[in-house]
Amino acid sequence: MIHSLFLINAAGDIFLEKHWKSVVSRSVCDYFFEAQERASEAENVLPVIPTPHHYLLSVYRHKIFFVAVIQSEVPPLFVIEFLHRVVDTFQDYFGVCSEVMIKDNVVVVYEVLEEMLDNGFPLATESNILKELIKPPTILRTVVNTITGSTNVGDQLPTGQLSVVPWRRTGVKYTNNEAYFDVIEEIDAIIDKSGSTITAEIQGVIDACVKLTGMPDLTLSFMNPRLLDDVSFHPCVRFKRWESERILSFIPPDGNFRLLSYHVSAQNLVAIPVYVKHNISFRDSSSLGRFEITVGPKQTMGKTVEGVIVTSQMPKGVLNMTLTPSQGTHVFDPVTKLLSWDVGKINPQKLPSLKGSMSLQAGTSKPDENPTINLQFKIQQLAISGLKVNRLDMYGEKYKPFKGIKYMTKAGKFQVRT
Amino acid sequence: MSPWFRLSCSLAPTLQPSSQDLKQMLESSKDSAKLDAMKRIVGMIAKGKNASELFPAVVKNVASKNIEIKKLVYVYLMRYAEEQQDLALLSISTFQRALKDPNQLIRASALRVLSSIRVPIIVPIMMLAIKEASSDLSPYVRKNAAHAIQKLYSLDPEQKEMLIEVIEKLLRDRSTLVAGSVVMAFEEVCPDRIDLIHKNYRKLCNLLIDVEEWGQVVIIHMLTRYARTQFVSPWKVVEVVEEYSENNFYESDEEQKEKDQKVKDTYSMDPDHRLLLRNTKPLLQSRNAAVVMAVSQLYWHLAPKSEASVVSKSLVRLLRSNREVQYIVLQNIATMSIQRKDMFEPHLKSFYVRSTDPTMIKTLKLEILTNLANEANISTLLREFQTYVKSQDKQFAAATIQAIGRCATNITEVTDTCLNGLVCLLSNRDEIVVAESVVVIKKLLQTQPAHHGEIIKHMAKLLDNITVPVARASILWLIGEYCERVPKIAPDVLRKTAKSFTDEDDLVKLQILNLGAKLYLTNSKQTKLLTQYVLNLGKYDQSYDIRDRTRFIRQLIVPNEKSGALSKYAKKIFLAQKPAPLLESPFKGRDHFQLGTLSHTLNSQATGYLELSDWPEVAPDPSVRNVEIAESGVSKKLNTSSSSVTESASSEESSSDSKSELDSKSDSESGKSRSTTTSKVTTQVSVPAKTHELLHRMSGKGLAAHYHFSRQPGIFGDHMVSVQVTVTNTTDHKIENIHIKEKKLPPGMRMHEFSPIECLEPAGSITVSVGIDFCDSTQIASFQLCTKDDCFSVSIQPPVGELLLPVTMSEKDFKKEQGEKYFSSFNKCIWMRRGSSVIFVFAFPSRFAAKTVHSESLMLVTVELKGSSTAQLIINTEKTVIGSVLLRELKPVLSQG
């Protein structure tokens, strides 16, 4: 399936190559560079590029292109999903997935890649299994290894590979047994000029960090499971139980993992926690434009909106902006024409605003469209859909674990058209 | 070299020592130096630097005790073995040794590396290794064997036949770990051998949910292809008769056929077809986008139309994923939405475009929105489109104009609105937008040329400002085509363009010539001179095309003595009614590729693409999927339930007794039990999950034990029957040192105990294997199961079937053995009230061969039908005791019907 993998940085250098079958010359990447040149921006490079003898499938993450070389028919999502899994694994191993990190740990990277694929077909992609085969590098381990001569490589087949719960390693031991669950919801919305909602959806995930001894069997139930319109599970969740009782029953992997992602459909009314008042105008004749935006809280259920960042891609004709914020800091990049305003917390008594003028290029006519405003924000202790976890129980082990559940609402792709 | 120096080196691997230094390090006696050298070499390989000259030095370390060095040497070997074949051979013996290692990880990785070395000389060795590994006890090794099949096939396609045998064997494997890999090998090596799948179809469907995600994708794609060759189309009839219920799923084919005849005109889905759909549906909830897509395409290609819509929600969910996933999913949705608007209409708003989307995502979303447009939603959509038209991304704005054009032609109610909107866009400041509008308006006008003189006039005015060639050409064409509607303007346009002729693009020049010709024919008085002027310009143009066109037009329209008969028809030729262009989705016609494939994404056939066949008119025989003893080639161990064992062991019934007992079976009873009999047979290929109790937790003070016969060929020796004992701790404290003591075995019997279990956690359970040589008797093996503190007496009694091993032999051999040997034979007539019901199980006469585990003496069983209600069961064997016990047990099973 996957023949070779090339890692290409922003400058267009191939800094790592790995072949699982016969060697494919790196000149095959020339086709990729060509496509990259044609697409002005990195994210416009097509994920699937045909060349005379191969097909190049790529993903772009952390400013690195992961380019897989394919020789024959294969479901493209198979490759793309796998490449994303590779990136996730690197991130899991090294904390960040960057060119420098990969270059520094090239041997571990190579060993991991070797285990992940055999003859181009995925072999082990569960990070719990991989970590037993090849231990992630830590400074301490590096020092110990150099002195004692022990290795990072496991010599036994990870128990998970053969068991019915391949995601969990055996023999897990903790002194503090804890299980934390984060319910994180993101609001995707498009708000039109007049402030009415065109479309709004809630996408939620439950991320877990489980550090429990032995083989615990957990169940998690919701107060209002009917809210969930569409769900996708970590393989550990027992599907039958969910179908019949709407209860999440699972033997968790060890460590961090995404238990569930769900979708609250557009049919339900979605509470929009913030509003944006805007007054952006260009005049045809003058070379000055007015710019004024105010952000305020709407349906926040009494919680504070924090971490607000407003960004907007200004039209090409805008040369510069002179603005004064009532709070926070703002930056306008005259090259990319990107305005970004870091607002911080919204104080309902004193709404943050950003006012000022734009200087336009002389002679050009006014732009057709006012810029859209993208919003980011965070609300702690609130799941905007109203989803609530009822209880979390543990079976199969005797000790009493420490349990915690946290809620958070964030802006996903939140756009205001002006 | 001090350890500190080495540490600093490994942190900064950019400082490369020369290859001479590396060689020295590799030859050093210290593992640490070797490891360091190997790490540097791997670093070189990763950067794409040539490290092949180090081959001899590296290959020496292949047998290193240090596992990390070994792994890195493997990495190196896989990369360079092809280039240095002779030297690579030095390493082969190490791998051959490792293939016999007791550690499964080492066996597996040895096989991996051995099969990855692309050296043709070792093909026979690889073949042997694969064959051996395919019957390894560890499913992990078998999985690797499946991978090795593909590698060997790509190295030497001549091995195909032998490899297919291995594939066939591995397809029968019940491990979820193996399933995905072997199906992958099947797809690569012999995708046309669909017959290999029949027997494993149901098993694969049932295992699917437990297979790892990557294997799921491959299996689902293969099963999609399979189903299209085996089942009839569920699409023909509008109503789908859903007669399906759990109970009749294992219905025999005979009955199925009966039913087919009864309900021939109403369609009923093959239960196997239903099984596939039902077992894949939960996978829509997978976190893996590839799995979700695979299930979606399966539903699209296989499910009745009414059911296919279950996938849309999941597909829409994937749109939240990374841009690459979005791109592929949107493409597939685009193809689906052409045929089935209803599937995605409820999700219309999920396809609204955001200004931050990359252009490729934007255009795909737009495509889908256009496909979904209908009378009900068009007004909202057009409002949305208005925003898009103003987008700063001009490429996208242009695409939106195209989309508006398509909506206008498809939905007649809004044609005028759209046209007006587009005309407004003509005064847009951006040239690309205007040009695109012109092109789309031209197409729209062509579809309904009724009375749009005003628009044409407006466009004629635009000609002064627009510079985009396509747009100019479009305007000129329009004016020429409808010159009779704008009689005053048309000649003036020709005058203007004649002036600029030499500066125009080729495309525009051709249209000027066209315009001239058309005007000459309709209004020669005003335009004769102008046209001739233009034609003269064209005659000396640089482009061949234009010179040719000029010559052609001149001959046609200007009558002279040489012009032929055609010039009479010039008007008809130029001003013929032209069919309006169809505004179609570029995704139309993509559906002839299987969805979710690379070929579909590229809209061209990729290498190795396997065509999805059309539904067969008549379904091929569904019975091929039935898994039966008679057909499986190997006669499996006869499934004798434990209850019948105890019964037969306790009483010595005379044959006449049982005969009368059988006679008394009533008709009504047989009807009920029939379905259970057949289902037992179909599941018989598997090792039965039936466990027997060894020690109850009450009598074992919290220690419980169960056993079952694993039916694996003797792990502990040829004469041993392997028994899996599962020990469970139901107490709340640890149980230590569980072991076997005080075996009280009948003479001749031997037992291989498990190694003592040191400690069993509360609620923990552990499975161990023991081997028992029962000496081909059904005598009880008694022993004591002991913990640190207690001893419990337990016993195992084997059902007679567990004392036999299946044997494959041809019919000829079977008869020869039967005839020649001095077996004592037991003949028995069985009366059957409903003979027909047993036919489902056996094709008469059926023969089964087995040998006893201990003495390996043959045991032949023949079932023959005598008359309509009588069957004969013959057992030939040297072992009379076992033979008679077996006979006693088989009889009730066979006559149950």
mmCIF file of C-alpha atoms in Angstrom, chain B residues 381-649:
data_model
loop_
_atom_site.group_PDB
_atom_site.id
_atom_site.type_symbol
_atom_site.label_atom_id
_atom_site.label_comp_id
_atom_site.label_asym_id
_atom_site.label_seq_id
_atom_site.Cartn_x
_atom_site.Cartn_y
_atom_site.Cartn_z
ATOM 1 C CA LEU B 381 -29.210 29.237 -1.510
ATOM 2 C CA LEU B 382 -29.193 32.190 -3.867
ATOM 3 C CA ARG B 383 -28.965 34.549 -0.921
ATOM 4 C CA GLU B 384 -25.987 32.544 0.311
ATOM 5 C CA PHE B 385 -24.460 32.631 -3.167
ATOM 6 C CA GLN B 386 -24.711 36.400 -3.177
ATOM 7 C CA THR B 387 -22.274 36.487 -0.283
ATOM 8 C CA TYR B 388 -19.919 34.146 -2.086
ATOM 9 C CA VAL B 389 -19.906 36.221 -5.227
ATOM 10 C CA LYS B 390 -18.475 39.082 -3.241
ATOM 11 C CA SER B 391 -15.737 36.889 -1.825
ATOM 12 C CA GLN B 392 -12.184 38.179 -1.939
ATOM 13 C CA ASP B 393 -11.177 34.835 -3.365
ATOM 14 C CA LYS B 394 -11.953 35.640 -6.987
ATOM 15 C CA GLN B 395 -11.471 32.121 -8.235
ATOM 16 C CA PHE B 396 -14.203 31.069 -5.856
ATOM 17 C CA ALA B 397 -16.427 33.971 -6.868
ATOM 18 C CA ALA B 398 -16.145 32.843 -10.476
ATOM 19 C CA ALA B 399 -17.100 29.312 -9.497
ATOM 20 C CA THR B 400 -20.129 30.690 -7.699
ATOM 21 C CA ILE B 401 -21.293 32.414 -10.866
ATOM 22 C CA GLN B 402 -21.072 29.116 -12.680
ATOM 23 C CA ALA B 403 -23.104 27.567 -9.905
ATOM 24 C CA ILE B 404 -25.773 30.226 -10.191
ATOM 25 C CA GLY B 405 -25.930 29.502 -13.893
ATOM 26 C CA ARG B 406 -26.482 25.841 -13.212
ATOM 27 C CA CYS B 407 -29.220 26.515 -10.687
ATOM 28 C CA ALA B 408 -30.889 28.804 -13.201
ATOM 29 C CA THR B 409 -31.050 26.127 -15.882
ATOM 30 C CA ASN B 410 -32.094 23.358 -13.539
ATOM 31 C CA ILE B 411 -34.818 25.224 -11.732
ATOM 32 C CA THR B 412 -36.921 27.139 -14.233
ATOM 33 C CA GLU B 413 -38.715 29.248 -11.629
ATOM 34 C CA VAL B 414 -35.603 31.139 -10.758
ATOM 35 C CA THR B 415 -34.085 31.489 -14.192
ATOM 36 C CA ASP B 416 -35.176 35.100 -14.532
ATOM 37 C CA THR B 417 -34.055 36.020 -11.049
ATOM 38 C CA CYS B 418 -30.670 34.481 -11.648
ATOM 39 C CA LEU B 419 -30.317 36.174 -14.989
ATOM 40 C CA ASN B 420 -31.095 39.538 -13.470
ATOM 41 C CA GLY B 421 -28.628 38.905 -10.728
ATOM 42 C CA LEU B 422 -25.952 37.981 -13.200
ATOM 43 C CA VAL B 423 -26.646 41.055 -15.298
ATOM 44 C CA CYS B 424 -26.080 43.155 -12.197
ATOM 45 C CA LEU B 425 -22.745 41.473 -11.814
ATOM 46 C CA LEU B 426 -21.812 42.720 -15.257
ATOM 47 C CA SER B 427 -21.166 46.069 -13.672
ATOM 48 C CA ASN B 428 -18.849 44.515 -11.123
ATOM 49 C CA ARG B 429 -15.449 46.026 -10.843
ATOM 50 C CA ASP B 430 -13.577 42.778 -10.973
ATOM 51 C CA GLU B 431 -12.883 41.566 -14.435
ATOM 52 C CA ILE B 432 -12.859 37.855 -13.661
ATOM 53 C CA VAL B 433 -16.327 38.134 -12.164
ATOM 54 C CA VAL B 434 -17.641 40.040 -15.159
ATOM 55 C CA ALA B 435 -16.071 37.659 -17.622
ATOM 56 C CA GLU B 436 -17.480 34.650 -15.857
ATOM 57 C CA SER B 437 -20.911 36.290 -15.759
ATOM 58 C CA VAL B 438 -20.770 36.949 -19.481
ATOM 59 C CA VAL B 439 -19.939 33.338 -20.207
ATOM 60 C CA VAL B 440 -22.713 32.074 -17.974
ATOM 61 C CA ILE B 441 -25.250 34.562 -19.348
ATOM 62 C CA LYS B 442 -24.363 33.485 -22.834
ATOM 63 C CA LYS B 443 -25.150 29.909 -21.922
ATOM 64 C CA LEU B 444 -28.350 30.906 -20.192
ATOM 65 C CA LEU B 445 -29.572 33.022 -23.084
ATOM 66 C CA GLN B 446 -28.947 30.171 -25.405
ATOM 67 C CA THR B 447 -31.266 27.934 -23.436
ATOM 68 C CA GLN B 448 -34.074 30.473 -23.763
ATOM 69 C CA PRO B 449 -33.401 33.024 -26.419
ATOM 70 C CA ALA B 450 -36.973 34.392 -26.300
ATOM 71 C CA HIS B 451 -36.702 38.087 -25.663
ATOM 72 C CA HIS B 452 -33.465 39.155 -24.214
ATOM 73 C CA GLY B 453 -32.572 41.877 -26.621
ATOM 74 C CA GLU B 454 -31.997 44.252 -23.759
ATOM 75 C CA ILE B 455 -29.430 42.075 -22.120
ATOM 76 C CA ILE B 456 -27.586 41.628 -25.367
ATOM 77 C CA LYS B 457 -27.509 45.359 -25.905
ATOM 78 C CA HIS B 458 -26.165 45.816 -22.411
ATOM 79 C CA MET B 459 -23.482 43.301 -23.066
ATOM 80 C CA ALA B 460 -22.512 44.899 -26.339
ATOM 81 C CA LYS B 461 -21.733 48.031 -24.392
ATOM 82 C CA LEU B 462 -19.492 46.064 -22.114
ATOM 83 C CA LEU B 463 -17.286 45.090 -24.978
ATOM 84 C CA ASP B 464 -15.389 48.343 -24.682
ATOM 85 C CA ASN B 465 -14.200 47.531 -21.207
ATOM 86 C CA ILE B 466 -13.804 43.799 -20.973
ATOM 87 C CA THR B 467 -10.433 42.430 -21.885
ATOM 88 C CA VAL B 468 -10.795 38.756 -20.900
ATOM 89 C CA PRO B 469 -10.788 36.870 -24.221
ATOM 90 C CA VAL B 470 -13.382 34.244 -23.295
ATOM 91 C CA ALA B 471 -15.832 36.909 -22.270
ATOM 92 C CA ARG B 472 -15.231 39.001 -25.381
ATOM 93 C CA ALA B 473 -15.620 35.959 -27.572
ATOM 94 C CA SER B 474 -18.861 35.083 -25.785
ATOM 95 C CA ILE B 475 -20.322 38.526 -26.325
ATOM 96 C CA LEU B 476 -19.384 38.510 -30.002
ATOM 97 C CA TRP B 477 -20.880 35.119 -30.473
ATOM 98 C CA LEU B 478 -24.106 36.212 -28.801
ATOM 99 C CA ILE B 479 -24.418 39.292 -30.959
ATOM 100 C CA GLY B 480 -23.736 37.283 -34.072
ATOM 101 C CA GLU B 481 -26.188 34.588 -33.124
ATOM 102 C CA TYR B 482 -28.985 37.004 -32.331
ATOM 103 C CA CYS B 483 -27.972 39.756 -34.728
ATOM 104 C CA GLU B 484 -31.490 40.018 -36.041
ATOM 105 C CA ARG B 485 -32.712 41.067 -32.629
ATOM 106 C CA VAL B 486 -30.166 43.863 -32.336
ATOM 107 C CA PRO B 487 -30.009 45.037 -35.967
ATOM 108 C CA LYS B 488 -28.612 48.459 -35.157
ATOM 109 C CA ILE B 489 -25.939 47.500 -32.729
ATOM 110 C CA ALA B 490 -24.525 44.469 -34.463
ATOM 111 C CA PRO B 491 -22.892 46.245 -37.419
ATOM 112 C CA ASP B 492 -21.469 48.818 -35.077
ATOM 113 C CA VAL B 493 -19.872 46.125 -32.942
ATOM 114 C CA LEU B 494 -18.327 44.637 -36.036
ATOM 115 C CA ARG B 495 -16.956 48.030 -36.982
ATOM 116 C CA LYS B 496 -15.359 48.478 -33.590
ATOM 117 C CA THR B 497 -13.853 45.045 -33.459
ATOM 118 C CA ALA B 498 -12.598 45.258 -37.018
ATOM 119 C CA LYS B 499 -10.527 48.172 -35.841
ATOM 120 C CA SER B 500 -8.975 46.206 -33.012
ATOM 121 C CA PHE B 501 -8.791 42.919 -34.902
ATOM 122 C CA THR B 502 -5.045 42.679 -35.027
ATOM 123 C CA ASP B 503 -4.677 43.112 -31.263
ATOM 124 C CA GLU B 504 -7.225 40.505 -30.294
ATOM 125 C CA ASP B 505 -6.682 37.050 -28.947
ATOM 126 C CA ASP B 506 -7.139 34.137 -31.367
ATOM 127 C CA LEU B 507 -10.324 33.129 -29.673
ATOM 128 C CA VAL B 508 -11.789 36.571 -30.194
ATOM 129 C CA LYS B 509 -10.567 36.799 -33.777
ATOM 130 C CA LEU B 510 -12.448 33.650 -34.684
ATOM 131 C CA GLN B 511 -15.609 35.094 -33.228
ATOM 132 C CA ILE B 512 -15.117 38.356 -35.102
ATOM 133 C CA LEU B 513 -14.925 36.350 -38.291
ATOM 134 C CA ASN B 514 -18.054 34.488 -37.290
ATOM 135 C CA LEU B 515 -19.876 37.685 -36.508
ATOM 136 C CA GLY B 516 -18.848 39.126 -39.841
ATOM 137 C CA ALA B 517 -20.073 36.085 -41.730
ATOM 138 C CA LYS B 518 -23.423 36.050 -39.980
ATOM 139 C CA LEU B 519 -23.957 39.746 -40.546
ATOM 140 C CA TYR B 520 -22.959 39.429 -44.167
ATOM 141 C CA LEU B 521 -25.657 36.854 -44.628
ATOM 142 C CA THR B 522 -28.415 38.758 -42.854
ATOM 143 C CA ASN B 523 -27.537 42.373 -43.448
ATOM 144 C CA SER B 524 -25.115 42.431 -46.353
ATOM 145 C CA LYS B 525 -25.983 45.960 -47.300
ATOM 146 C CA GLN B 526 -24.438 47.520 -44.239
ATOM 147 C CA THR B 527 -21.673 45.109 -43.539
ATOM 148 C CA LYS B 528 -20.375 43.809 -46.846
ATOM 149 C CA LEU B 529 -17.342 45.996 -46.899
ATOM 150 C CA LEU B 530 -16.595 45.555 -43.252
ATOM 151 C CA THR B 531 -16.744 41.821 -43.525
ATOM 152 C CA GLN B 532 -14.461 41.788 -46.512
ATOM 153 C CA TYR B 533 -12.041 43.960 -44.617
ATOM 154 C CA VAL B 534 -12.034 41.562 -41.712
ATOM 155 C CA LEU B 535 -11.632 38.608 -44.012
ATOM 156 C CA ASN B 536 -8.648 40.260 -45.603
ATOM 157 C CA LEU B 537 -7.080 40.807 -42.226
ATOM 158 C CA GLY B 538 -7.681 37.207 -41.377
ATOM 159 C CA LYS B 539 -6.105 36.012 -44.571
ATOM 160 C CA TYR B 540 -2.721 37.274 -43.485
ATOM 161 C CA ASP B 541 -2.968 36.380 -39.841
ATOM 162 C CA GLN B 542 -0.156 34.555 -38.134
ATOM 163 C CA SER B 543 -2.322 31.721 -36.907
ATOM 164 C CA TYR B 544 -3.100 28.786 -39.185
ATOM 165 C CA ASP B 545 -6.439 28.414 -37.590
ATOM 166 C CA ILE B 546 -7.541 31.881 -38.413
ATOM 167 C CA ARG B 547 -6.239 31.736 -41.969
ATOM 168 C CA ASP B 548 -8.104 28.461 -42.487
ATOM 169 C CA ARG B 549 -11.265 29.822 -41.009
ATOM 170 C CA THR B 550 -11.037 32.926 -43.171
ATOM 171 C CA ARG B 551 -10.640 30.887 -46.323
ATOM 172 C CA PHE B 552 -13.520 28.661 -45.354
ATOM 173 C CA ILE B 553 -15.869 31.513 -44.615
ATOM 174 C CA ARG B 554 -14.949 33.413 -47.724
ATOM 175 C CA GLN B 555 -15.724 30.430 -49.921
ATOM 176 C CA LEU B 556 -19.018 29.890 -48.199
ATOM 177 C CA ILE B 557 -20.489 33.337 -48.084
ATOM 178 C CA VAL B 558 -19.007 35.284 -50.974
ATOM 179 C CA PRO B 559 -20.495 33.849 -54.119
ATOM 180 C CA ASN B 560 -18.119 33.557 -57.021
ATOM 181 C CA GLU B 561 -17.755 31.287 -60.004
ATOM 182 C CA LYS B 562 -15.636 28.765 -58.139
ATOM 183 C CA SER B 563 -17.819 28.427 -55.079
ATOM 184 C CA GLY B 564 -19.629 25.156 -54.998
ATOM 185 C CA ALA B 565 -23.102 24.161 -54.152
ATOM 186 C CA LEU B 566 -22.572 24.765 -50.479
ATOM 187 C CA SER B 567 -22.730 28.520 -50.652
ATOM 188 C CA LYS B 568 -26.412 28.279 -51.348
ATOM 189 C CA TYR B 569 -26.873 26.830 -47.941
ATOM 190 C CA ALA B 570 -24.527 29.240 -46.186
ATOM 191 C CA LYS B 571 -27.327 30.873 -44.273
ATOM 192 C CA LYS B 572 -28.604 27.562 -43.076
ATOM 193 C CA ILE B 573 -25.145 26.519 -42.006
ATOM 194 C CA PHE B 574 -24.301 29.641 -40.057
ATOM 195 C CA LEU B 575 -27.648 30.463 -38.604
ATOM 196 C CA ALA B 576 -28.842 26.983 -37.800
ATOM 197 C CA GLN B 577 -30.643 26.433 -34.532
ATOM 198 C CA LYS B 578 -27.952 25.461 -32.084
ATOM 199 C CA PRO B 579 -28.628 23.173 -29.180
ATOM 200 C CA ALA B 580 -28.206 24.853 -25.859
ATOM 201 C CA PRO B 581 -25.251 23.718 -23.802
ATOM 202 C CA LEU B 582 -26.055 21.549 -20.850
ATOM 203 C CA LEU B 583 -24.807 22.883 -17.589
ATOM 204 C CA GLU B 584 -23.758 19.800 -15.753
ATOM 205 C CA SER B 585 -21.890 18.954 -12.662
ATOM 206 C CA PRO B 586 -18.296 17.927 -13.290
ATOM 207 C CA PHE B 587 -18.993 15.049 -10.928
ATOM 208 C CA LYS B 588 -21.564 13.560 -13.228
ATOM 209 C CA GLY B 589 -20.311 10.250 -14.501
ATOM 210 C CA ARG B 590 -17.804 9.842 -11.741
ATOM 211 C CA ASP B 591 -20.081 7.290 -10.180
ATOM 212 C CA HIS B 592 -18.861 4.570 -12.485
ATOM 213 C CA PHE B 593 -15.872 4.374 -10.189
ATOM 214 C CA GLN B 594 -16.394 2.740 -6.860
ATOM 215 C CA LEU B 595 -16.785 5.460 -4.263
ATOM 216 C CA GLY B 596 -13.993 5.993 -1.810
ATOM 217 C CA THR B 597 -11.320 4.800 -4.186
ATOM 218 C CA LEU B 598 -8.304 6.612 -5.529
ATOM 219 C CA SER B 599 -9.714 6.286 -9.029
ATOM 220 C CA HIS B 600 -12.838 8.105 -7.971
ATOM 221 C CA THR B 601 -10.822 10.933 -6.475
ATOM 222 C CA LEU B 602 -8.737 11.321 -9.623
ATOM 223 C CA ASN B 603 -11.606 10.548 -11.975
ATOM 224 C CA SER B 604 -9.326 8.279 -13.951
ATOM 225 C CA GLN B 605 -8.539 4.652 -13.528
ATOM 226 C CA ALA B 606 -5.612 4.092 -11.198
ATOM 227 C CA THR B 607 -3.300 1.124 -11.581
ATOM 228 C CA GLY B 608 -4.703 -1.890 -9.869
ATOM 229 C CA TYR B 609 -8.246 -0.579 -9.725
ATOM 230 C CA LEU B 610 -10.707 -3.431 -9.469
ATOM 231 C CA GLU B 611 -13.939 -2.827 -11.292
ATOM 232 C CA LEU B 612 -17.148 -3.242 -9.338
ATOM 233 C CA SER B 613 -19.235 -5.692 -11.295
ATOM 234 C CA ASP B 614 -22.907 -5.219 -12.044
ATOM 235 C CA TRP B 615 -25.444 -7.134 -10.055
ATOM 236 C CA PRO B 616 -26.060 -10.571 -11.504
ATOM 237 C CA GLU B 617 -29.485 -11.177 -12.994
ATOM 238 C CA VAL B 618 -29.874 -14.353 -11.050
ATOM 239 C CA ALA B 619 -28.027 -14.880 -7.831
ATOM 240 C CA PRO B 620 -25.417 -17.614 -7.912
ATOM 241 C CA ASP B 621 -26.021 -20.553 -5.641
ATOM 242 C CA PRO B 622 -26.096 -19.159 -2.104
ATOM 243 C CA SER B 623 -25.332 -22.539 -0.612
ATOM 244 C CA VAL B 624 -21.644 -22.151 -1.418
ATOM 245 C CA ARG B 625 -21.386 -20.000 1.647
ATOM 246 C CA ASN B 626 -22.755 -22.705 3.893
ATOM 247 C CA VAL B 627 -19.980 -24.111 5.935
ATOM 248 C CA GLU B 628 -20.445 -27.828 6.283
ATOM 249 C CA ILE B 629 -18.465 -30.833 7.230
ATOM 250 C CA ALA B 630 -19.036 -32.607 4.008
ATOM 251 C CA GLU B 631 -17.796 -29.773 1.919
ATOM 252 C CA SER B 632 -15.006 -28.414 3.979
ATOM 253 C CA GLY B 633 -12.657 -31.020 2.617
ATOM 254 C CA VAL B 634 -11.210 -31.803 5.972
ATOM 255 C CA SER B 635 -13.622 -33.663 8.101
ATOM 256 C CA LYS B 636 -13.645 -31.813 11.317
ATOM 257 C CA LYS B 637 -13.940 -33.398 14.648
ATOM 258 C CA LEU B 638 -17.421 -34.592 15.168
ATOM 259 C CA ASN B 639 -19.229 -32.288 17.422
ATOM 260 C CA THR B 640 -20.580 -34.368 20.165
ATOM 261 C CA SER B 641 -22.199 -32.503 22.918
ATOM 262 C CA SER B 642 -21.215 -33.317 26.436
ATOM 263 C CA SER B 643 -24.699 -34.303 27.445
ATOM 264 C CA SER B 644 -24.764 -37.169 25.037
ATOM 265 C CA VAL B 645 -21.383 -38.290 26.254
ATOM 266 C CA THR B 646 -22.519 -38.828 29.778
ATOM 267 C CA GLU B 647 -25.645 -40.477 28.617
ATOM 268 C CA SER B 648 -23.917 -42.975 26.426
ATOM 269 C CA ALA B 649 -21.238 -43.670 28.954
#
